[in-house]
Short mmCIF file of C-alpha atoms and ligand atoms in Angstrom, two decimals:
data_model
loop_
_atom_site.label_atom_id
_atom_site.label_comp_id
_atom_site.label_asym_id
_atom_site.label_seq_id
_atom_site.Cartn_x
_atom_site.Cartn_y
_atom_site.Cartn_z
CA MET X 1 -14.17 0.81 -18.19
CA ALA X 2 -15.95 -1.84 -16.26
CA LYS X 3 -19.63 -2.36 -17.60
CA SER X 4 -21.38 -0.99 -14.59
CA GLN X 5 -20.57 -0.53 -10.87
CA SER X 6 -23.81 0.17 -9.66
CA GLY X 7 -25.25 -3.04 -11.60
CA PRO X 8 -26.90 -5.33 -8.73
CA ALA X 9 -26.35 -3.08 -6.12
CA ALA X 10 -29.12 -0.81 -7.88
CA ALA X 11 -31.31 -3.27 -8.33
CA GLY X 12 -31.84 -4.28 -4.56
CA PRO X 13 -31.65 -2.14 -1.17
CA LEU X 14 -28.29 -1.61 0.19
CA LYS X 15 -27.50 -3.51 3.11
CA PHE X 16 -25.28 -1.33 4.61
CA LYS X 17 -26.98 1.81 6.05
CA ARG X 18 -23.72 3.16 7.81
CA ILE X 19 -20.28 2.51 7.71
CA LEU X 20 -17.84 3.41 10.57
CA VAL X 21 -14.30 4.19 8.86
CA ALA X 22 -11.59 3.04 11.61
CA ASN X 23 -8.94 5.20 10.35
CA ARG X 24 -7.84 8.16 9.97
CA GLY X 25 -6.32 11.40 7.37
CA GLU X 26 -6.45 10.88 3.63
CA ILE X 27 -7.73 7.18 3.48
CA ALA X 28 -10.92 7.91 5.87
CA LEU X 29 -11.58 10.67 3.79
CA ARG X 30 -11.01 8.49 0.58
CA VAL X 31 -13.48 5.89 1.77
CA MET X 32 -16.12 8.59 3.06
CA ARG X 33 -16.29 10.21 0.00
CA THR X 34 -17.11 6.82 -1.79
CA CYS X 35 -19.53 5.97 1.08
CA ARG X 36 -21.33 9.43 0.46
CA GLU X 37 -21.79 8.96 -3.44
CA MET X 38 -23.34 5.32 -2.48
CA GLY X 39 -25.68 6.90 -0.17
CA ILE X 40 -24.26 5.17 2.78
CA ASP X 41 -24.08 7.20 5.87
CA THR X 42 -20.53 7.36 7.46
CA ALA X 43 -19.38 7.43 10.99
CA CYS X 44 -15.65 8.01 11.74
CA VAL X 45 -13.30 7.50 14.51
CA PHE X 46 -10.89 9.83 15.69
CA SER X 47 -8.16 10.56 18.36
CA GLU X 48 -8.16 13.45 20.25
CA GLY X 49 -5.02 14.55 18.26
CA ASP X 50 -7.54 14.82 15.32
CA ARG X 51 -10.32 16.38 16.84
CA GLY X 52 -11.43 19.24 14.65
CA ALA X 53 -9.59 18.23 11.59
CA GLU X 54 -11.81 19.06 8.43
CA TYR X 55 -12.18 15.48 6.79
CA LEU X 56 -14.30 14.69 9.95
CA LYS X 57 -16.86 17.03 8.46
CA LEU X 58 -18.18 14.41 5.78
CA ALA X 59 -18.86 11.95 8.91
CA SER X 60 -22.16 12.44 10.29
CA HIS X 61 -20.82 10.59 13.31
CA PRO X 62 -17.82 11.50 14.49
CA VAL X 63 -16.44 9.20 17.22
CA CYS X 64 -13.77 9.94 19.73
CA ILE X 65 -11.68 6.69 20.66
CA GLY X 66 -8.94 8.19 22.88
CA PRO X 67 -5.61 10.29 22.93
CA PRO X 68 -3.49 10.71 20.12
CA PRO X 69 -0.94 7.53 20.81
CA PRO X 70 -2.50 5.05 18.24
CA GLY X 71 -1.76 2.10 21.04
CA GLU X 72 -4.60 4.08 23.11
CA SER X 73 -6.79 4.90 19.87
CA TYR X 74 -6.62 3.76 16.48
CA LEU X 75 -5.42 0.45 17.46
CA LYS X 76 -7.85 -0.23 20.11
CA GLY X 77 -10.20 -2.85 18.51
CA ASP X 78 -12.65 -2.90 21.54
CA ARG X 79 -13.14 0.84 21.49
CA ILE X 80 -13.80 0.56 17.89
CA ILE X 81 -16.30 -2.17 17.97
CA ALA X 82 -17.82 -0.07 20.80
CA ALA X 83 -18.14 2.92 18.59
CA ALA X 84 -19.45 1.17 15.94
CA GLU X 85 -22.09 -0.45 17.99
CA MET X 86 -22.86 3.15 19.57
CA VAL X 87 -23.72 4.42 16.30
CA GLY X 88 -25.07 1.42 14.99
CA ALA X 89 -22.65 0.93 12.05
CA ASP X 90 -23.33 -1.98 9.75
CA ALA X 91 -19.48 -2.24 8.75
CA ILE X 92 -16.44 -1.48 9.23
CA HIS X 93 -13.72 0.18 6.87
CA PRO X 94 -10.27 -0.25 8.13
CA GLY X 95 -8.57 1.70 5.77
CA TYR X 96 -4.76 1.08 5.46
CA GLY X 97 -2.10 0.51 8.59
CA PHE X 98 -3.42 0.36 11.76
CA LEU X 99 -6.05 -2.52 11.96
CA ALA X 100 -6.30 -3.08 8.32
CA GLU X 101 -4.44 -6.27 8.25
CA ASN X 102 -5.15 -7.78 12.03
CA ALA X 103 -6.67 -11.15 11.93
CA GLN X 104 -8.03 -10.82 15.36
CA PHE X 105 -9.76 -7.59 14.57
CA ALA X 106 -11.54 -9.02 11.87
CA GLU X 107 -12.61 -11.86 14.05
CA MET X 108 -13.93 -9.44 16.67
CA CYS X 109 -16.25 -7.69 14.15
CA ARG X 110 -17.64 -11.13 13.21
CA ASP X 111 -18.11 -11.65 16.51
CA SER X 112 -19.87 -8.51 16.83
CA ASN X 113 -21.73 -8.92 13.49
CA ILE X 114 -20.16 -6.05 12.17
CA GLU X 115 -19.18 -6.69 8.76
CA PHE X 116 -15.25 -5.96 8.31
CA ILE X 117 -14.42 -4.69 4.98
CA GLY X 118 -11.66 -6.97 3.84
CA PRO X 119 -11.21 -10.64 3.82
CA SER X 120 -11.91 -12.93 6.14
CA ALA X 121 -9.97 -13.55 9.44
CA GLU X 122 -8.80 -16.72 8.06
CA SER X 123 -7.49 -15.22 4.95
CA ILE X 124 -5.65 -12.32 6.88
CA ARG X 125 -4.13 -14.71 8.90
CA LEU X 126 -2.89 -17.29 6.08
CA LEU X 127 -1.39 -14.50 3.76
CA GLY X 128 -0.05 -12.07 6.66
CA ASP X 129 2.16 -14.79 7.36
CA LYS X 130 4.93 -13.68 4.83
CA ALA X 131 6.47 -17.35 5.13
CA ALA X 132 2.91 -19.11 4.87
CA ALA X 133 2.18 -17.15 1.77
CA ARG X 134 5.32 -18.24 0.19
CA LYS X 135 4.44 -21.90 0.57
CA LEU X 136 0.66 -21.35 -0.69
CA ALA X 137 2.22 -19.38 -3.71
CA LYS X 138 4.63 -22.40 -4.20
CA LYS X 139 1.45 -24.38 -4.24
CA ALA X 140 -0.45 -22.45 -6.61
CA LYS X 141 2.39 -22.23 -9.07
CA VAL X 142 3.43 -18.61 -8.39
CA PRO X 143 7.40 -18.30 -8.77
CA THR X 144 8.58 -17.14 -5.33
CA VAL X 145 12.18 -16.04 -4.59
CA PRO X 146 14.33 -18.93 -3.44
CA GLY X 147 14.96 -19.12 -0.01
CA SER X 148 13.75 -20.94 3.37
CA ASP X 149 10.59 -23.04 3.11
CA GLY X 150 9.27 -21.61 6.35
CA VAL X 151 10.65 -19.64 9.53
CA VAL X 152 14.22 -20.54 10.06
CA GLU X 153 14.18 -22.34 13.42
CA ASP X 154 18.08 -21.97 14.30
CA ASP X 155 21.40 -20.33 13.21
CA GLU X 156 22.42 -23.75 11.49
CA ALA X 157 19.19 -23.82 9.28
CA ALA X 158 19.81 -20.41 8.26
CA LEU X 159 23.34 -20.88 7.12
CA LYS X 160 22.30 -23.98 5.24
CA ILE X 161 19.65 -22.32 3.38
CA ALA X 162 22.23 -18.84 2.55
CA GLU X 163 24.28 -21.26 1.62
CA LYS X 164 22.05 -23.24 -1.11
CA VAL X 165 20.55 -19.86 -2.40
CA GLY X 166 23.80 -18.10 -2.37
CA TYR X 167 24.57 -14.68 -0.83
CA PRO X 168 23.65 -12.13 -0.68
CA VAL X 169 20.17 -12.94 1.04
CA MET X 170 17.65 -10.76 3.03
CA VAL X 171 16.63 -11.76 6.73
CA LYS X 172 12.82 -11.04 6.54
CA ALA X 173 10.59 -10.70 9.44
CA LEU X 174 7.21 -13.18 9.17
CA ALA X 175 5.18 -10.32 10.21
CA GLY X 176 6.92 -7.59 9.00
CA GLY X 177 5.67 -4.65 6.52
CA GLY X 178 5.80 -1.19 6.00
CA GLY X 179 9.60 -1.79 4.89
CA ARG X 180 10.49 -2.47 8.36
CA GLY X 181 12.13 -6.15 9.33
CA LEU X 182 14.12 -6.57 6.16
CA ARG X 183 17.58 -7.27 6.47
CA ILE X 184 20.44 -7.57 3.56
CA VAL X 185 22.92 -10.29 4.67
CA ARG X 186 26.40 -10.44 2.28
CA SER X 187 28.36 -12.62 3.80
CA ARG X 188 28.33 -15.85 5.93
CA GLU X 189 30.37 -13.86 9.15
CA GLU X 190 27.40 -11.54 9.03
CA LEU X 191 24.28 -14.03 8.90
CA LYS X 192 24.71 -14.71 12.50
CA HIS X 193 24.46 -11.37 14.05
CA ALA X 194 21.78 -10.44 11.54
CA LEU X 195 19.69 -13.01 12.71
CA ALA X 196 19.50 -12.56 16.38
CA THR X 197 19.16 -8.34 15.45
CA SER X 198 16.32 -9.31 12.81
CA ARG X 199 14.78 -11.32 15.68
CA GLN X 200 14.94 -9.12 18.37
CA GLU X 201 13.63 -6.47 16.11
CA ALA X 202 10.82 -8.52 14.57
CA LEU X 203 9.74 -8.73 18.16
CA THR X 204 9.81 -5.38 19.42
CA SER X 205 7.80 -3.93 16.05
CA PHE X 206 5.72 -7.31 15.25
CA ASN X 207 5.40 -9.13 18.51
CA ASP X 208 6.56 -12.06 16.35
CA ALA X 209 10.45 -13.16 16.67
CA GLY X 210 9.80 -15.39 13.46
CA VAL X 211 12.27 -14.76 10.77
CA TYR X 212 12.52 -16.24 7.16
CA ILE X 213 15.23 -15.91 4.37
CA GLU X 214 15.29 -15.11 0.83
CA LYS X 215 17.98 -14.71 -1.99
CA PHE X 216 18.79 -10.79 -2.06
CA ILE X 217 17.33 -9.93 -5.82
CA GLU X 218 20.05 -7.31 -6.92
CA ASN X 219 18.36 -4.02 -8.13
CA PRO X 220 15.25 -5.39 -8.86
CA ARG X 221 12.13 -3.55 -10.15
CA HIS X 222 8.74 -3.84 -7.76
CA VAL X 223 5.66 -4.98 -9.37
CA GLU X 224 2.35 -5.70 -8.02
CA VAL X 225 -0.96 -7.10 -9.51
CA GLN X 226 -4.34 -5.33 -8.01
CA LEU X 227 -6.96 -7.88 -7.31
CA ILE X 228 -10.97 -7.81 -6.64
CA ALA X 229 -12.71 -10.79 -5.62
CA ASP X 230 -16.42 -11.25 -4.50
CA GLN X 231 -17.74 -14.09 -1.97
CA LYS X 232 -18.73 -15.82 -4.64
CA GLY X 233 -15.40 -16.95 -6.28
CA HIS X 234 -14.93 -14.76 -9.04
CA VAL X 235 -11.34 -13.01 -9.07
CA VAL X 236 -10.20 -10.28 -11.53
CA HIS X 237 -7.24 -8.75 -11.50
CA LEU X 238 -6.98 -4.84 -12.15
CA TYR X 239 -3.45 -5.44 -14.17
CA GLU X 240 -0.39 -3.96 -12.80
CA ARG X 241 1.23 -1.11 -10.68
CA ASP X 242 5.21 -0.51 -10.44
CA CYS X 243 6.55 1.07 -7.44
CA THR X 244 10.22 0.48 -8.28
CA VAL X 245 11.06 4.23 -6.71
CA GLN X 246 11.55 3.27 -2.71
CA ARG X 247 13.82 4.58 -0.44
CA ARG X 248 14.39 2.35 2.92
CA TYR X 249 11.99 -0.37 1.18
CA GLN X 250 8.93 2.21 1.54
CA LYS X 251 7.17 3.17 -2.10
CA LEU X 252 7.73 6.77 -3.28
CA ILE X 253 6.26 6.95 -6.81
CA GLU X 254 3.77 4.56 -8.05
CA GLU X 255 2.61 3.85 -11.73
CA THR X 256 0.83 1.96 -14.15
CA PRO X 257 1.27 0.18 -16.54
CA SER X 258 5.03 -1.02 -15.78
CA PRO X 259 7.54 0.40 -17.94
CA GLY X 260 10.00 -2.23 -17.16
CA ILE X 261 8.02 -5.42 -18.04
CA ASP X 262 7.04 -6.77 -21.36
CA ASN X 263 3.18 -7.82 -22.07
CA ARG X 264 4.02 -11.71 -21.41
CA THR X 265 5.27 -11.26 -18.04
CA ARG X 266 2.47 -8.88 -17.50
CA GLU X 267 -0.06 -11.62 -18.10
CA ASP X 268 2.12 -14.08 -16.31
CA MET X 269 2.13 -12.07 -13.15
CA CYS X 270 -1.63 -11.44 -13.20
CA LYS X 271 -3.06 -14.70 -13.91
CA ALA X 272 -0.41 -16.01 -11.07
CA ALA X 273 -1.92 -13.49 -8.88
CA VAL X 274 -5.54 -14.64 -9.70
CA ARG X 275 -4.43 -18.53 -9.29
CA LEU X 276 -3.11 -17.26 -5.52
CA ALA X 277 -6.12 -15.36 -4.40
CA LYS X 278 -8.55 -18.55 -5.56
CA ALA X 279 -6.04 -21.10 -3.79
CA ALA X 280 -6.80 -18.90 -0.70
CA ASN X 281 -10.49 -18.93 -1.34
CA TYR X 282 -9.85 -15.04 -1.12
CA TYR X 283 -12.47 -12.26 -1.56
CA ASN X 284 -12.26 -8.56 -1.28
CA ALA X 285 -9.36 -6.35 -2.46
CA ALA X 286 -5.64 -7.79 -2.45
CA THR X 287 -2.19 -6.88 -3.80
CA VAL X 288 0.43 -9.52 -4.76
CA GLU X 289 3.85 -8.10 -4.73
CA PHE X 290 6.82 -9.49 -6.71
CA VAL X 291 10.15 -8.58 -7.36
CA VAL X 292 11.14 -8.53 -11.15
CA ASP X 293 14.84 -9.37 -11.44
CA GLN X 294 17.20 -7.92 -14.17
CA LYS X 295 16.64 -10.60 -16.42
CA GLY X 296 12.80 -9.65 -16.67
CA LYS X 297 11.68 -12.79 -14.20
CA PRO X 298 9.29 -12.20 -11.70
CA TYR X 299 9.30 -13.69 -8.05
CA PHE X 300 6.24 -13.17 -5.68
CA ILE X 301 7.31 -11.70 -2.29
CA GLU X 302 4.06 -10.85 -0.56
CA VAL X 303 0.44 -10.34 -0.56
CA ASN X 304 -1.26 -7.20 1.25
CA THR X 305 -4.54 -8.06 2.32
CA ARG X 306 -6.17 -4.50 1.99
CA ILE X 307 -6.60 -1.39 0.02
CA GLN X 308 -3.22 -0.11 -0.38
CA VAL X 309 -2.15 3.48 -0.85
CA GLU X 310 -1.22 3.74 -4.16
CA HIS X 311 -4.62 2.22 -5.17
CA PRO X 312 -5.75 5.52 -7.25
CA VAL X 313 -3.79 4.81 -10.39
CA THR X 314 -5.38 1.41 -10.88
CA GLU X 315 -8.60 3.43 -10.41
CA MET X 316 -7.18 6.11 -13.17
CA VAL X 317 -6.41 3.89 -15.87
CA THR X 318 -9.54 1.59 -14.99
CA GLY X 319 -12.11 3.99 -14.31
CA ILE X 320 -13.21 1.49 -11.24
CA ASP X 321 -13.53 2.62 -7.89
CA LEU X 322 -11.75 0.16 -5.54
CA ILE X 323 -13.30 1.08 -2.44
CA ARG X 324 -16.93 0.87 -4.11
CA CYS X 325 -15.91 -2.99 -5.18
CA GLN X 326 -14.80 -3.47 -1.54
CA ILE X 327 -17.67 -2.16 -0.18
CA GLU X 328 -20.40 -3.85 -2.72
CA VAL X 329 -18.18 -7.23 -2.26
CA ALA X 330 -18.54 -6.98 1.70
CA MET X 331 -22.63 -6.65 0.99
CA GLY X 332 -22.15 -9.98 -0.65
CA GLU X 333 -22.70 -8.94 -4.23
CA PRO X 334 -21.30 -10.51 -6.84
CA LEU X 335 -18.83 -7.86 -8.90
CA GLY X 336 -20.54 -6.11 -11.52
CA PHE X 337 -17.93 -6.91 -13.99
CA THR X 338 -15.61 -9.85 -15.66
CA GLN X 339 -12.13 -9.88 -16.34
CA ARG X 340 -12.90 -9.02 -20.10
CA ASP X 341 -14.68 -5.74 -19.02
CA VAL X 342 -11.80 -4.35 -17.19
CA LYS X 343 -10.33 -2.24 -19.90
CA ARG X 344 -6.97 0.06 -19.10
CA ASN X 345 -6.57 3.36 -20.73
CA GLY X 346 -3.39 5.32 -20.62
CA ALA X 347 -0.81 5.86 -18.00
CA SER X 348 -1.21 7.13 -14.35
CA ILE X 349 1.37 8.40 -11.89
CA GLU X 350 1.36 8.90 -8.39
CA CYS X 351 3.79 10.66 -5.96
CA ARG X 352 3.48 10.41 -2.38
CA ILE X 353 3.70 13.83 -0.48
CA ASN X 354 5.35 12.80 2.88
CA ALA X 355 5.79 15.86 5.30
CA GLU X 356 9.61 14.42 5.43
CA ASP X 357 12.77 16.64 4.90
CA PRO X 358 14.59 14.77 1.98
CA VAL X 359 17.77 16.71 1.87
CA HIS X 360 18.10 15.49 5.69
CA ASN X 361 17.84 11.51 5.38
CA PHE X 362 14.01 12.01 5.36
CA ARG X 363 13.63 13.17 8.70
CA PRO X 364 9.59 13.63 9.76
CA CYS X 365 8.75 17.61 9.75
CA PRO X 366 5.22 18.01 11.34
CA GLY X 367 3.82 21.11 12.28
CA LYS X 368 1.75 23.89 10.78
CA ILE X 369 0.84 24.48 7.33
CA GLU X 370 0.75 28.34 6.58
CA HIS X 371 -0.01 28.14 2.74
CA LEU X 372 -1.12 25.34 0.42
CA ASN X 373 -1.57 25.77 -3.39
CA VAL X 374 -3.11 22.34 -4.67
CA PRO X 375 -2.62 21.91 -8.52
CA GLY X 376 -5.99 20.69 -10.55
CA GLY X 377 -6.62 20.51 -14.24
CA MET X 378 -7.37 17.60 -16.47
CA GLY X 379 -6.69 14.03 -15.13
CA VAL X 380 -5.11 15.77 -12.12
CA ARG X 381 -6.44 13.95 -8.48
CA PHE X 382 -4.65 15.38 -5.17
CA ASP X 383 -5.74 13.02 -2.48
CA SER X 384 -5.05 14.73 0.88
CA HIS X 385 -6.86 15.26 4.22
CA VAL X 386 -4.60 18.54 4.59
CA TYR X 387 -5.10 22.39 4.05
CA ALA X 388 -3.99 25.67 5.27
CA GLY X 389 -4.29 26.32 9.21
CA TYR X 390 -3.90 22.35 9.40
CA THR X 391 -1.34 20.88 12.21
CA ILE X 392 1.01 17.99 11.03
CA SER X 393 1.30 15.88 14.08
CA PRO X 394 4.24 13.77 14.90
CA ARG X 395 2.50 10.96 16.16
CA TYR X 396 1.25 9.63 12.95
CA ASP X 397 2.42 8.54 9.55
CA SER X 398 4.09 11.25 7.48
CA MET X 399 2.48 11.04 4.66
CA ILE X 400 0.12 14.33 3.99
CA GLY X 401 -1.40 13.55 0.47
CA LYS X 402 -1.01 11.99 -2.87
CA LEU X 403 -0.64 13.69 -6.21
CA ILE X 404 -1.85 11.76 -8.79
CA VAL X 405 -1.80 12.22 -12.45
CA HIS X 406 -3.66 10.24 -15.62
CA ARG X 407 -2.55 10.76 -19.31
CA PRO X 408 -2.80 9.04 -22.69
CA THR X 409 0.88 8.13 -22.32
CA ARG X 410 3.74 7.95 -19.59
CA ASP X 411 5.61 10.90 -21.47
CA GLU X 412 2.62 12.96 -20.99
CA ALA X 413 1.61 12.05 -17.75
CA ILE X 414 5.96 13.02 -16.66
CA ALA X 415 4.75 16.57 -18.17
CA ALA X 416 1.66 16.61 -16.25
CA MET X 417 3.37 15.88 -13.13
CA ARG X 418 6.02 17.90 -13.32
CA ARG X 419 3.58 20.92 -13.91
CA CYS X 420 1.57 19.73 -10.99
CA LEU X 421 4.99 19.66 -9.09
CA MET X 422 5.50 23.33 -10.02
CA GLU X 423 1.98 24.32 -8.76
CA LEU X 424 1.84 22.27 -5.45
CA ARG X 425 3.15 24.63 -2.85
CA ILE X 426 2.81 23.34 1.23
CA GLN X 427 4.65 25.65 3.37
CA PRO X 428 6.62 26.17 5.68
CA THR X 429 6.20 22.21 5.89
CA LYS X 430 9.51 20.34 4.40
CA THR X 431 8.06 17.91 1.87
CA THR X 432 9.41 15.34 -0.40
CA ILE X 433 8.29 17.58 -3.66
CA PRO X 434 11.75 18.92 -4.16
CA LEU X 435 12.80 15.46 -4.47
CA PHE X 436 9.96 14.90 -7.06
CA ARG X 437 10.80 17.55 -8.97
CA ARG X 438 14.08 16.57 -9.92
CA ILE X 439 12.92 12.79 -9.84
CA MET X 440 10.61 14.16 -13.16
CA GLU X 441 13.67 15.63 -14.97
CA ASP X 442 15.59 12.49 -14.76
CA GLU X 443 16.68 10.91 -17.98
CA VAL X 444 16.85 7.14 -16.14
CA PHE X 445 13.53 8.10 -14.51
CA ILE X 446 12.04 8.96 -17.71
CA SER X 447 14.00 6.13 -19.90
CA GLY X 448 11.63 3.83 -17.50
CA LYS X 449 14.99 1.45 -16.87
CA PHE X 450 16.15 1.51 -13.57
CA GLY X 451 15.56 -0.86 -10.30
CA THR X 452 15.10 -0.35 -6.78
CA ASN X 453 18.39 1.47 -6.20
CA PHE X 454 17.55 4.45 -8.50
CA VAL X 455 16.83 6.98 -5.27
CA GLU X 456 20.43 6.15 -4.12
CA ARG X 457 21.85 7.50 -7.27
CA ILE X 458 20.14 10.98 -6.50
CA ASP X 459 22.13 13.54 -4.82
CA LEU X 460 19.51 14.44 -1.97
CA GLU X 461 21.97 16.88 -0.90
CA ARG X 462 21.68 19.26 -3.53
CA LEU X 463 17.68 19.32 -3.87
CA GLY X 464 17.23 22.68 -2.23
CA ASN X 465 13.53 23.60 -1.87
P1 ADP R 501 1.40 0.29 0.36
O1 ADP R 501 1.97 -1.14 -0.20
O2 ADP R 501 -0.18 0.09 0.61
O3 ADP R 501 2.26 1.20 0.26
P2 ADP R 501 2.72 0.33 2.76
O4 ADP R 501 3.67 -0.91 3.07
O5 ADP R 501 3.33 1.91 2.51
O6 ADP R 501 1.75 -0.14 1.73
O7 ADP R 501 1.65 0.52 4.04
C1 ADP R 501 0.68 1.36 4.43
C2 ADP R 501 0.53 1.92 5.70
O8 ADP R 501 0.17 1.08 6.48
C3 ADP R 501 1.77 2.88 6.01
O9 ADP R 501 1.33 3.73 6.88
C4 ADP R 501 2.58 1.74 6.82
O10 ADP R 501 3.49 2.38 7.83
C5 ADP R 501 1.58 0.87 7.44
N1 ADP R 501 1.96 -0.53 7.70
C6 ADP R 501 2.12 -1.22 6.79
N2 ADP R 501 2.11 -2.56 7.28
C7 ADP R 501 2.71 -2.48 8.68
C8 ADP R 501 2.79 -3.35 9.79
N3 ADP R 501 2.82 -4.82 9.39
N4 ADP R 501 2.87 -2.35 10.88
C9 ADP R 501 2.73 -1.22 11.21
N5 ADP R 501 2.24 -0.56 9.95
C10 ADP R 501 2.28 -0.98 8.75
P1 ADP R 502 7.08 -5.07 3.59
O1 ADP R 502 5.98 -5.95 3.75
O2 ADP R 502 7.74 -4.24 4.16
O3 ADP R 502 6.14 -4.33 2.33
P2 ADP R 502 8.20 -6.72 1.12
O4 ADP R 502 8.39 -7.65 1.29
O5 ADP R 502 7.13 -6.37 0.16
O6 ADP R 502 7.87 -6.02 2.66
O7 ADP R 502 9.37 -5.95 1.02
C1 ADP R 502 9.25 -4.39 0.68
C2 ADP R 502 10.50 -4.05 -0.34
O8 ADP R 502 11.94 -5.09 -0.15
C3 ADP R 502 10.12 -4.50 -1.75
O9 ADP R 502 9.47 -3.54 -2.28
C4 ADP R 502 11.66 -4.23 -2.71
O10 ADP R 502 11.87 -3.01 -2.87
C5 ADP R 502 12.38 -5.21 -0.99
N1 ADP R 502 12.56 -6.46 -1.39
C6 ADP R 502 11.77 -7.32 -0.71
N2 ADP R 502 12.18 -8.73 -0.98
C7 ADP R 502 13.24 -8.69 -1.63
C8 ADP R 502 14.18 -9.36 -2.37
N3 ADP R 502 14.16 -11.09 -2.22
N4 ADP R 502 15.53 -9.13 -3.30
C9 ADP R 502 15.22 -7.75 -3.37
N5 ADP R 502 14.61 -7.03 -2.68
C10 ADP R 502 13.37 -7.59 -2.02
MG1 MG R 503 5.30 -5.27 0.41
#
């Protein structure tokens, strides 16, 4: 446990009196919960599609910013700034997704004298460009996946790099995220076509046609390091999370400690992540992501310059409230703890409850929830904004909640998760719950020895409900 999280904050008056949350759903609720506990007043933006949602009751100032499509509401930086000014918010918390990694929005906040609860616009720009982040990682002696030095300008250059690192390779969008803009290329013949389609997709999805090339590491683990840094140059890691259970490069289950790395590797990765943050003069929360090959060697892949979906597993084992840390360092306070104070206890697992049908290729299943039964008990946490009577909109992310357990050991955590998944019922919505029930019984999952192709081995058609 960290020594104190309220240390310096309790001594002086709080600088932020009101925080505007520029997000929706579970993360908006998550942020407001901590604000309330810190005695900070909350405002929250919402689209017409979210009007009346229960989580908005935690906001003393809910502000409608437009129609349901994200492009007309949650992605409208100017409207969000106007909302913050209208309610007199000192700061904006962007959550994850939407504007969380938008450097221009962070600048707009700065120009309006509103604190952006996150890193500087410069850090977002530097690390959000995945090729630039690779360069910086190399400079900071963080091992990176072999690949291009930066953007691949033309097919010629791409072919050369691919020959050099050897097939298969991955073509990745510079500005990619959320598992999109990635493509595996297994031969020279495929590369040209893959480059053209990737560039086109990157342009449409991320408004940036830039792509780069990495060696494709076969069936790796995904292991990432959580960092928190203050504006005085202190960078502390909160150990790792293992997010190897994925489908389509998107995380489904996250856990800590990682069952797939040894202590030496863990220590190397945590130190490397801290070096990278220091090289970027980074402050606030960040996650440094790695893939770990089958020999156990980690390679840097990217930095996420925001709070992550899976942050609760870290909170469970460290006892540190990451949203609170984000707010405190955004107020200019020093971290209330040092690296030595960060102790880990036990094991924690999170399952992402998505309104998707795993039997039918994870197709989204929006609609009204008629019946909801939420598990509880020791070390159980359900972070969600939904309730019986809530209608899941097809316009937004299909993640409707996160089920998290914390136990002394991984085996006990799996047993607890199994029990919680028996209790958790969301009807008639199709969700990822049956898949997680299946995985918690899977011998390979239980053994802890698997790579990112784990979910591909599961016969999804036999899941049932
Ligand atoms: P995490 O590593 O925190 O799980 P994800 O990659 O799952 O992060 O992204 C979290 C959320 O942000 C998801 O809703 C995802 O769709 C969204 N997201 C992440 N990056 C981008 C991006 N570049 N463009 C659009 N949405 C993104
Ligand atoms: P995003 O920004 O969409 O999160 P990442 O670069 O973090 O993209 O990659 C997402 C996932 O894709 C990783 O978690 C991993 O499973 C897979 N991946 C990324 N790069 C590689 C690679 N070089 N080799 C093998 N798998 C990779
Ligand atoms: Mg990633």
